[in-house]
Amino acid sequence: MRYTLLMDIESWKAQLRKGSAELAVLAVLAGGEKYGIEILDRISGVEGLGISEGSIYPLLNRLQREGRIEARWVENPEGGVPRKYYRLTANGEAAREAMVETWTAFRASLDRIVETRS
């Protein structure tokens, strides 16, 4: 029973991470232009978010296709591999604001339910 419960919790946590990944990326980019690994480091450095390199780039590509972010290649001045930098578009900023508003209301509602013991 305990093993099943742990598996269910892990599945639930994975769904929470998946559902919040887009907001996390948009929120990181609200602080300014960043390249992929910078975004990944910022998000993966927050306990519980645990997004992987294998999932960040498909998400960035989708957000770019949807017009929420823009990307540009920047040559490395030291002759290394160029980096792809991402930034929010106006559409992305509007989406981020709407998502934050929705998240804030959702979190407050869920907190009221979770904190009520009757």
GROMACS .gro file of N, CA, C and O in nm:
model
  472
    1MET      N    1   0.082  -0.119   0.000
    1MET     CA    2   0.000   0.000   0.000
    1MET      C    3   0.087   0.126   0.000
    1MET      O    4   0.062   0.217  -0.074
    2ARG      N    5   0.189   0.130   0.086
    2ARG     CA    6   0.276   0.247   0.095
    2ARG      C    7   0.348   0.271  -0.037
    2ARG      O    8   0.361   0.385  -0.081
    3TYR      N    9   0.394   0.163  -0.103
    3TYR     CA   10   0.462   0.176  -0.232
    3TYR      C   11   0.367   0.238  -0.335
    3TYR      O   12   0.406   0.330  -0.407
    4THR      N   13   0.244   0.195  -0.339
    4THR     CA   14   0.146   0.248  -0.432
    4THR      C   15   0.120   0.395  -0.403
    4THR      O   16   0.113   0.477  -0.495
    5LEU      N   17   0.108   0.430  -0.276
    5LEU     CA   18   0.086   0.569  -0.238
    5LEU      C   19   0.204   0.656  -0.283
    5LEU      O   20   0.185   0.764  -0.340
    6LEU      N   21   0.327   0.609  -0.262
    6LEU     CA   22   0.444   0.685  -0.304
    6LEU      C   23   0.447   0.703  -0.455
    6LEU      O   24   0.482   0.810  -0.505
    7MET      N   25   0.410   0.600  -0.529
    7MET     CA   26   0.406   0.609  -0.675
    7MET      C   27   0.300   0.709  -0.718
    7MET      O   28   0.321   0.788  -0.809
    8ASP      N   29   0.184   0.708  -0.652
    8ASP     CA   30   0.078   0.803  -0.684
    8ASP      C   31   0.123   0.945  -0.656
    8ASP      O   32   0.096   1.037  -0.734
    9ILE      N   33   0.191   0.967  -0.545
    9ILE     CA   34   0.240   1.100  -0.510
    9ILE      C   35   0.344   1.146  -0.612
    9ILE      O   36   0.343   1.262  -0.656
   10GLU      N   37   0.434   1.058  -0.652
   10GLU     CA   38   0.535   1.093  -0.752
   10GLU      C   39   0.470   1.131  -0.884
   10GLU      O   40   0.512   1.225  -0.951
   11SER      N   41   0.368   1.058  -0.924
   11SER     CA   42   0.295   1.088  -1.047
   11SER      C   43   0.227   1.225  -1.035
   11SER      O   44   0.230   1.306  -1.129
   12TRP      N   45   0.167   1.251  -0.921
   12TRP     CA   46   0.101   1.379  -0.897
   12TRP      C   47   0.201   1.493  -0.901
   12TRP      O   48   0.177   1.597  -0.962
   13LYS      N   49   0.317   1.474  -0.838
   13LYS     CA   50   0.421   1.576  -0.840
   13LYS      C   51   0.472   1.602  -0.982
   13LYS      O   52   0.496   1.717  -1.020
   14ALA      N   53   0.485   1.497  -1.061
   14ALA     CA   54   0.528   1.513  -1.200
   14ALA      C   55   0.427   1.596  -1.278
   14ALA      O   56   0.465   1.681  -1.360
   15GLN      N   57   0.300   1.573  -1.254
   15GLN     CA   58   0.196   1.651  -1.321
   15GLN      C   59   0.200   1.798  -1.277
   15GLN      O   60   0.178   1.888  -1.358
   16LEU      N   61   0.226   1.822  -1.150
   16LEU     CA   62   0.239   1.960  -1.102
   16LEU      C   63   0.355   2.031  -1.172
   16LEU      O   64   0.343   2.146  -1.215
   17ARG      N   65   0.469   1.962  -1.182
   17ARG     CA   66   0.586   2.020  -1.250
   17ARG      C   67   0.554   2.048  -1.395
   17ARG      O   68   0.585   2.156  -1.448
   18LYS      N   69   0.493   1.953  -1.461
   18LYS     CA   70   0.460   1.968  -1.603
   18LYS      C   71   0.365   2.085  -1.623
   18LYS      O   72   0.382   2.165  -1.714
   19GLY      N   73   0.265   2.097  -1.537
   19GLY     CA   74   0.167   2.202  -1.550
   19GLY      C   75   0.220   2.341  -1.517
   19GLY      O   76   0.166   2.441  -1.563
   20SER      N   77   0.326   2.348  -1.440
   20SER     CA   78   0.379   2.479  -1.401
   20SER      C   79   0.503   2.520  -1.479
   20SER      O   80   0.551   2.632  -1.464
   21ALA      N   81   0.554   2.433  -1.564
   21ALA     CA   82   0.679   2.460  -1.636
   21ALA      C   83   0.670   2.583  -1.724
   21ALA      O   84   0.762   2.666  -1.728
   22GLU      N   85   0.559   2.600  -1.795
   22GLU     CA   86   0.544   2.715  -1.884
   22GLU      C   87   0.547   2.846  -1.805
   22GLU      O   88   0.617   2.940  -1.842
   23LEU      N   89   0.473   2.850  -1.696
   23LEU     CA   90   0.473   2.971  -1.613
   23LEU      C   91   0.613   2.998  -1.558
   23LEU      O   92   0.658   3.112  -1.555
   24ALA      N   93   0.683   2.894  -1.517
   24ALA     CA   94   0.818   2.911  -1.463
   24ALA      C   95   0.911   2.971  -1.569
   24ALA      O   96   0.986   3.064  -1.539
   25VAL      N   97   0.904   2.922  -1.691
   25VAL     CA   98   0.990   2.975  -1.799
   25VAL      C   99   0.954   3.120  -1.827
   25VAL      O  100   1.044   3.205  -1.837
   26LEU      N  101   0.827   3.150  -1.840
   26LEU     CA  102   0.787   3.288  -1.868
   26LEU      C  103   0.827   3.381  -1.754
   26LEU      O  104   0.871   3.494  -1.778
   27ALA      N  105   0.815   3.333  -1.630
   27ALA     CA  106   0.854   3.415  -1.515
   27ALA      C  107   1.005   3.442  -1.514
   27ALA      O  108   1.048   3.554  -1.485
   28VAL      N  109   1.084   3.342  -1.546
   28VAL     CA  110   1.230   3.361  -1.553
   28VAL      C  111   1.265   3.463  -1.661
   28VAL      O  112   1.347   3.552  -1.641
   29LEU      N  113   1.198   3.452  -1.777
   29LEU     CA  114   1.228   3.543  -1.887
   29LEU      C  115   1.176   3.684  -1.862
   29LEU      O  116   1.220   3.780  -1.927
   30ALA      N  117   1.084   3.700  -1.768
   30ALA     CA  118   1.036   3.834  -1.733
   30ALA      C  119   1.151   3.917  -1.674
   30ALA      O  120   1.148   4.039  -1.679
   31GLY      N  121   1.252   3.849  -1.623
   31GLY     CA  122   1.369   3.917  -1.568
   31GLY      C  123   1.470   3.957  -1.673
   31GLY      O  124   1.573   4.016  -1.640
   32GLY      N  125   1.443   3.926  -1.798
   32GLY     CA  126   1.534   3.964  -1.907
   32GLY      C  127   1.576   3.844  -1.990
   32GLY      O  128   1.550   3.729  -1.955
   33GLU      N  129   1.641   3.873  -2.099
   33GLU     CA  130   1.685   3.773  -2.195
   33GLU      C  131   1.784   3.675  -2.131
   33GLU      O  132   1.873   3.714  -2.055
   34LYS      N  133   1.765   3.546  -2.164
   34LYS     CA  134   1.853   3.441  -2.111
   34LYS      C  135   1.869   3.331  -2.216
   34LYS      O  136   1.782   3.312  -2.299
   35TYR      N  137   1.978   3.258  -2.206
   35TYR     CA  138   1.994   3.142  -2.295
   35TYR      C  139   1.944   3.017  -2.223
   35TYR      O  140   1.918   3.018  -2.102
   36GLY      N  141   1.925   2.910  -2.298
   36GLY     CA  142   1.858   2.791  -2.249
   36GLY      C  143   1.909   2.736  -2.117
   36GLY      O  144   1.831   2.708  -2.026
   37ILE      N  145   2.039   2.720  -2.104
   37ILE     CA  146   2.095   2.663  -1.982
   37ILE      C  147   2.075   2.757  -1.863
   37ILE      O  148   2.052   2.712  -1.751
   38GLU      N  149   2.078   2.887  -1.885
   38GLU     CA  150   2.050   2.982  -1.777
   38GLU      C  151   1.907   2.963  -1.726
   38GLU      O  152   1.883   2.965  -1.605
   39ILE      N  153   1.814   2.946  -1.819
   39ILE     CA  154   1.674   2.925  -1.781
   39ILE      C  155   1.662   2.795  -1.703
   39ILE      O  156   1.600   2.790  -1.597
   40LEU      N  157   1.722   2.690  -1.756
   40LEU     CA  158   1.719   2.559  -1.691
   40LEU      C  159   1.779   2.565  -1.551
   40LEU      O  160   1.721   2.514  -1.456
   41ASP      N  161   1.894   2.629  -1.538
   41ASP     CA  162   1.960   2.640  -1.407
   41ASP      C  163   1.872   2.714  -1.307
   41ASP      O  164   1.863   2.675  -1.191
   42ARG      N  165   1.809   2.820  -1.351
   42ARG     CA  166   1.724   2.899  -1.261
   42ARG      C  167   1.605   2.817  -1.213
   42ARG      O  168   1.571   2.818  -1.096
   43ILE      N  169   1.543   2.743  -1.304
   43ILE     CA  170   1.425   2.664  -1.267
   43ILE      C  171   1.463   2.541  -1.188
   43ILE      O  172   1.401   2.510  -1.086
   44SER      N  173   1.566   2.470  -1.232
   44SER     CA  174   1.602   2.346  -1.163
   44SER      C  175   1.664   2.375  -1.026
   44SER      O  176   1.669   2.287  -0.941
   45GLY      N  177   1.707   2.498  -1.004
   45GLY     CA  178   1.761   2.535  -0.874
   45GLY      C  179   1.654   2.559  -0.768
   45GLY      O  180   1.685   2.579  -0.652
   46VAL      N  181   1.529   2.555  -0.809
   46VAL     CA  182   1.417   2.574  -0.716
   46VAL      C  183   1.363   2.437  -0.679
   46VAL      O  184   1.325   2.358  -0.766
   47GLU      N  185   1.362   2.409  -0.549
   47GLU     CA  186   1.318   2.278  -0.502
   47GLU      C  187   1.177   2.245  -0.552
   47GLU      O  188   1.087   2.326  -0.544
   48GLY      N  189   1.164   2.124  -0.607
   48GLY     CA  190   1.033   2.075  -0.649
   48GLY      C  191   1.000   2.098  -0.795
   48GLY      O  192   0.911   2.033  -0.848
   49LEU      N  193   1.072   2.189  -0.863
   49LEU     CA  194   1.038   2.214  -1.003
   49LEU      C  195   1.105   2.114  -1.096
   49LEU      O  196   1.047   2.074  -1.195
   50GLY      N  197   1.229   2.078  -1.068
   50GLY     CA  198   1.300   1.971  -1.136
   50GLY      C  199   1.273   1.951  -1.284
   50GLY      O  200   1.241   1.842  -1.327
   51ILE      N  201   1.285   2.054  -1.365
   51ILE     CA  202   1.269   2.040  -1.509
   51ILE      C  203   1.404   1.995  -1.567
   51ILE      O  204   1.509   2.033  -1.518
   52SER      N  205   1.400   1.913  -1.669
   52SER     CA  206   1.523   1.856  -1.725
   52SER      C  207   1.560   1.924  -1.856
   52SER      O  208   1.479   1.992  -1.919
   53GLU      N  209   1.684   1.903  -1.897
   53GLU     CA  210   1.731   1.957  -2.024
   53GLU      C  211   1.651   1.898  -2.140
   53GLU      O  212   1.624   1.965  -2.238
   54GLY      N  213   1.609   1.772  -2.123
   54GLY     CA  214   1.530   1.706  -2.227
   54GLY      C  215   1.390   1.762  -2.242
   54GLY      O  216   1.326   1.742  -2.345
   55SER      N  217   1.341   1.834  -2.142
   55SER     CA  218   1.207   1.890  -2.153
   55SER      C  219   1.208   2.042  -2.171
   55SER      O  220   1.110   2.098  -2.220
   56ILE      N  221   1.317   2.110  -2.136
   56ILE     CA  222   1.318   2.256  -2.148
   56ILE      C  223   1.320   2.300  -2.294
   56ILE      O  224   1.249   2.393  -2.331
   57TYR      N  225   1.398   2.234  -2.379
   57TYR     CA  226   1.408   2.280  -2.517
   57TYR      C  227   1.281   2.257  -2.598
   57TYR      O  228   1.241   2.346  -2.674
   58PRO      N  229   1.213   2.144  -2.583
   58PRO     CA  230   1.082   2.133  -2.651
   58PRO      C  231   0.984   2.240  -2.603
   58PRO      O  232   0.906   2.295  -2.683
   59LEU      N  233   0.987   2.272  -2.474
   59LEU     CA  234   0.899   2.376  -2.421
   59LEU      C  235   0.936   2.513  -2.480
   59LEU      O  236   0.848   2.589  -2.524
   60LEU      N  237   1.064   2.545  -2.485
   60LEU     CA  238   1.107   2.671  -2.544
   60LEU      C  239   1.067   2.678  -2.692
   60LEU      O  240   1.020   2.783  -2.738
   61ASN      N  241   1.082   2.569  -2.764
   61ASN     CA  242   1.043   2.566  -2.906
   61ASN      C  243   0.893   2.589  -2.922
   61ASN      O  244   0.849   2.663  -3.011
   62ARG      N  245   0.813   2.527  -2.836
   62ARG     CA  246   0.668   2.546  -2.843
   62ARG      C  247   0.631   2.690  -2.814
   62ARG      O  248   0.551   2.752  -2.884
   63LEU      N  249   0.690   2.747  -2.708
   63LEU     CA  250   0.661   2.886  -2.673
   63LEU      C  251   0.701   2.982  -2.786
   63LEU      O  252   0.633   3.081  -2.812
   64GLN      N  253   0.808   2.948  -2.855
   64GLN     CA  254   0.851   3.030  -2.969
   64GLN      C  255   0.751   3.017  -3.084
   64GLN      O  256   0.711   3.118  -3.143
   65ARG      N  257   0.708   2.896  -3.115
   65ARG     CA  258   0.607   2.875  -3.221
   65ARG      C  259   0.477   2.950  -3.190
   65ARG      O  260   0.412   3.001  -3.280
   66GLU      N  261   0.441   2.955  -3.062
   66GLU     CA  262   0.318   3.021  -3.020
   66GLU      C  263   0.332   3.173  -3.012
   66GLU      O  264   0.235   3.242  -2.984
   67GLY      N  265   0.452   3.223  -3.033
   67GLY     CA  266   0.474   3.366  -3.031
   67GLY      C  267   0.486   3.426  -2.892
   67GLY      O  268   0.478   3.548  -2.875
   68ARG      N  269   0.509   3.342  -2.792
   68ARG     CA  270   0.522   3.394  -2.655
   68ARG      C  271   0.666   3.434  -2.622
   68ARG      O  272   0.688   3.514  -2.532
   69ILE      N  273   0.760   3.378  -2.694
   69ILE     CA  274   0.900   3.416  -2.678
   69ILE      C  275   0.964   3.430  -2.816
   69ILE      O  276   0.913   3.376  -2.915
   70GLU      N  277   1.074   3.504  -2.821
   70GLU     CA  278   1.155   3.517  -2.941
   70GLU      C  279   1.294   3.467  -2.907
   70GLU      O  280   1.334   3.469  -2.790
   71ALA      N  281   1.367   3.427  -3.010
   71ALA     CA  282   1.503   3.377  -2.988
   71ALA      C  283   1.597   3.439  -3.090
   71ALA      O  284   1.556   3.477  -3.200
   72ARG      N  285   1.722   3.449  -3.048
   72ARG     CA  286   1.826   3.496  -3.140
   72ARG      C  287   1.956   3.425  -3.104
   72ARG      O  288   1.980   3.390  -2.988
   73TRP      N  289   2.036   3.400  -3.207
   73TRP     CA  290   2.166   3.337  -3.186
   73TRP      C  291   2.270   3.445  -3.161
   73TRP      O  292   2.272   3.548  -3.227
   74VAL      N  293   2.359   3.419  -3.066
   74VAL     CA  294   2.467   3.512  -3.033
   74VAL      C  295   2.598   3.434  -3.042
   74VAL      O  296   2.613   3.329  -2.977
   75GLU      N  297   2.688   3.486  -3.122
   75GLU     CA  298   2.821   3.423  -3.135
   75GLU      C  299   2.897   3.438  -3.005
   75GLU      O  300   2.889   3.539  -2.937
   76ASN      N  301   2.974   3.336  -2.972
   76ASN     CA  302   3.059   3.340  -2.854
   76ASN      C  303   3.185   3.418  -2.889
   76ASN      O  304   3.257   3.381  -2.981
   77PRO      N  305   3.214   3.526  -2.816
   77PRO     CA  306   3.332   3.607  -2.849
   77PRO      C  307   3.464   3.531  -2.834
   77PRO      O  308   3.565   3.569  -2.890
   78GLU      N  309   3.460   3.421  -2.758
   78GLU     CA  310   3.582   3.341  -2.737
   78GLU      C  311   3.594   3.230  -2.841
   78GLU      O  312   3.680   3.144  -2.830
   79GLY      N  313   3.505   3.232  -2.941
   79GLY     CA  314   3.514   3.134  -3.049
   79GLY      C  315   3.443   3.003  -3.022
   79GLY      O  316   3.454   2.910  -3.102
   80GLY      N  317   3.373   2.991  -2.915
   80GLY     CA  318   3.301   2.868  -2.883
   80GLY      C  319   3.170   2.858  -2.958
   80GLY      O  320   3.146   2.928  -3.056
   81VAL      N  321   3.087   2.771  -2.911
   81VAL     CA  322   2.957   2.746  -2.971
   81VAL      C  323   2.865   2.867  -2.948
   81VAL      O  324   2.860   2.922  -2.839
   82PRO      N  325   2.792   2.910  -3.053
   82PRO     CA  326   2.697   3.020  -3.033
   82PRO      C  327   2.585   2.978  -2.937
   82PRO      O  328   2.555   2.859  -2.922
   83ARG      N  329   2.525   3.076  -2.872
   83ARG     CA  330   2.416   3.050  -2.779
   83ARG      C  331   2.288   3.110  -2.832
   83ARG      O  332   2.289   3.218  -2.891
   84LYS      N  333   2.178   3.040  -2.805
   84LYS     CA  334   2.047   3.088  -2.843
   84LYS      C  335   1.985   3.156  -2.722
   84LYS      O  336   1.962   3.093  -2.619
   85TYR      N  337   1.959   3.286  -2.734
   85TYR     CA  338   1.901   3.364  -2.626
   85TYR      C  339   1.751   3.381  -2.651
   85TYR      O  340   1.709   3.404  -2.764
   86TYR      N  341   1.675   3.374  -2.543
   86TYR     CA  342   1.529   3.385  -2.549
   86TYR      C  343   1.484   3.507  -2.472
   86TYR      O  344   1.544   3.543  -2.371
   87ARG      N  345   1.375   3.567  -2.518
   87ARG     CA  346   1.314   3.679  -2.446
   87ARG      C  347   1.163   3.675  -2.469
   87ARG      O  348   1.115   3.620  -2.568
   88LEU      N  349   1.092   3.737  -2.375
   88LEU     CA  350   0.947   3.744  -2.385
   88LEU      C  351   0.905   3.837  -2.498
   88LEU      O  352   0.969   3.939  -2.521
   89THR      N  353   0.796   3.803  -2.563
   89THR     CA  354   0.729   3.895  -2.655
   89THR      C  355   0.617   3.964  -2.576
   89THR      O  356   0.590   3.928  -2.461
   90ALA      N  357   0.551   4.058  -2.638
   90ALA     CA  358   0.435   4.122  -2.573
   90ALA      C  359   0.328   4.017  -2.544
   90ALA      O  360   0.265   4.018  -2.438
   91ASN      N  361   0.311   3.924  -2.637
   91ASN     CA  362   0.216   3.813  -2.619
   91ASN      C  363   0.257   3.728  -2.499
   91ASN      O  364   0.173   3.688  -2.418
   92GLY      N  365   0.386   3.702  -2.486
   92GLY     CA  366   0.436   3.622  -2.375
   92GLY      C  367   0.419   3.692  -2.242
   92GLY      O  368   0.386   3.630  -2.141
   93GLU      N  369   0.440   3.824  -2.241
   93GLU     CA  370   0.422   3.900  -2.117
   93GLU      C  371   0.275   3.901  -2.077
   93GLU      O  372   0.242   3.885  -1.960
   94ALA      N  373   0.186   3.915  -2.174
   94ALA     CA  374   0.042   3.912  -2.145
   94ALA      C  375   0.002   3.774  -2.092
   94ALA      O  376  -0.076   3.763  -1.996
   95ALA      N  377   0.057   3.669  -2.153
   95ALA     CA  378   0.028   3.533  -2.106
   95ALA      C  379   0.081   3.512  -1.965
   95ALA      O  380   0.012   3.455  -1.880
   96ARG      N  381   0.202   3.561  -1.938
   96ARG     CA  382   0.261   3.548  -1.805
   96ARG      C  383   0.174   3.619  -1.701
   96ARG      O  384   0.144   3.563  -1.596
   97GLU      N  385   0.132   3.739  -1.732
   97GLU     CA  386   0.048   3.814  -1.638
   97GLU      C  387  -0.084   3.740  -1.610
   97GLU      O  388  -0.127   3.731  -1.495
   98ALA      N  389  -0.146   3.688  -1.716
   98ALA     CA  390  -0.272   3.614  -1.699
   98ALA      C  391  -0.249   3.486  -1.619
   98ALA      O  392  -0.331   3.451  -1.533
   99MET      N  393  -0.139   3.419  -1.645
   99MET     CA  394  -0.109   3.295  -1.573
   99MET      C  395  -0.081   3.323  -1.425
   99MET      O  396  -0.125   3.248  -1.338
  100VAL      N  397  -0.009   3.431  -1.396
  100VAL     CA  398   0.020   3.467  -1.257
  100VAL      C  399  -0.110   3.500  -1.184
  100VAL      O  400  -0.133   3.455  -1.071
  101GLU      N  401  -0.197   3.575  -1.249
  101GLU     CA  402  -0.326   3.609  -1.189
  101GLU      C  403  -0.407   3.482  -1.161
  101GLU      O  404  -0.463   3.466  -1.052
  102THR      N  405  -0.413   3.392  -1.258
  102THR     CA  406  -0.486   3.267  -1.241
  102THR      C  407  -0.423   3.182  -1.131
  102THR      O  408  -0.493   3.126  -1.046
  103TRP      N  409  -0.290   3.172  -1.133
  103TRP     CA  410  -0.219   3.093  -1.033
  103TRP      C  411  -0.243   3.148  -0.892
  103TRP      O  412  -0.269   3.073  -0.799
  104THR      N  413  -0.238   3.279  -0.878
  104THR     CA  414  -0.257   3.342  -0.746
  104THR      C  415  -0.397   3.311  -0.691
  104THR      O  416  -0.411   3.274  -0.574
  105ALA      N  417  -0.498   3.324  -0.776
  105ALA     CA  418  -0.635   3.294  -0.733
  105ALA      C  419  -0.651   3.145  -0.702
  105ALA      O  420  -0.713   3.108  -0.602
  106PHE      N  421  -0.595   3.060  -0.787
  106PHE     CA  422  -0.604   2.915  -0.767
  106PHE      C  423  -0.536   2.876  -0.635
  106PHE      O  424  -0.593   2.801  -0.555
  107ARG      N  425  -0.416   2.927  -0.615
  107ARG     CA  426  -0.341   2.894  -0.494
  107ARG      C  427  -0.415   2.940  -0.369
  107ARG      O  428  -0.424   2.866  -0.270
  108ALA      N  429  -0.472   3.059  -0.372
  108ALA     CA  430  -0.547   3.110  -0.257
  108ALA      C  431  -0.669   3.021  -0.228
  108ALA      O  432  -0.697   2.988  -0.112
  109SER      N  433  -0.738   2.981  -0.333
  109SER     CA  434  -0.856   2.895  -0.315
  109SER      C  435  -0.817   2.759  -0.259
  109SER      O  436  -0.880   2.709  -0.166
  110LEU      N  437  -0.712   2.701  -0.314
  110LEU     CA  438  -0.668   2.570  -0.266
  110LEU      C  439  -0.616   2.579  -0.123
  110LEU      O  440  -0.644   2.491  -0.041
  111ASP      N  441  -0.544   2.686  -0.092
  111ASP     CA  442  -0.495   2.705   0.045
  111ASP      C  443  -0.612   2.710   0.143
  111ASP      O  444  -0.604   2.652   0.252
  112ARG      N  445  -0.719   2.777   0.107
  112ARG     CA  446  -0.836   2.784   0.197
  112ARG      C  447  -0.893   2.644   0.222
  112ARG      O  448  -0.931   2.612   0.333
  113ILE      N  449  -0.897   2.563   0.119
  113ILE     CA  450  -0.950   2.426   0.135
  113ILE      C  451  -0.854   2.340   0.217
  113ILE      O  452  -0.895   2.272   0.311
  114VAL      N  453  -0.726   2.347   0.184
  114VAL     CA  454  -0.626   2.264   0.253
  114VAL      C  455  -0.614   2.303   0.398
  114VAL      O  456  -0.599   2.216   0.486
  115GLU      N  457  -0.623   2.430   0.429
  115GLU     CA  458  -0.604   2.477   0.566
  115GLU      C  459  -0.729   2.461   0.652
  115GLU      O  460  -0.721   2.473   0.773
  116THR      N  461  -0.844   2.433   0.590
  116THR     CA  462  -0.967   2.412   0.666
  116THR      C  463  -0.973   2.269   0.711
  116THR      O  464  -0.960   2.177   0.633
  117ARG      N  465  -0.991   2.248   0.838
  117ARG     CA  466  -0.989   2.112   0.894
  117ARG      C  467  -1.128   2.065   0.934
  117ARG      O  468  -1.143   1.970   1.007
  118SER      N  469  -1.233   2.131   0.888
  118SER     CA  470  -1.368   2.086   0.927
  118SER      C  471  -1.439   2.019   0.813
  118SER      O  472  -1.405   2.019   0.704
   0.00000   0.00000   0.00000
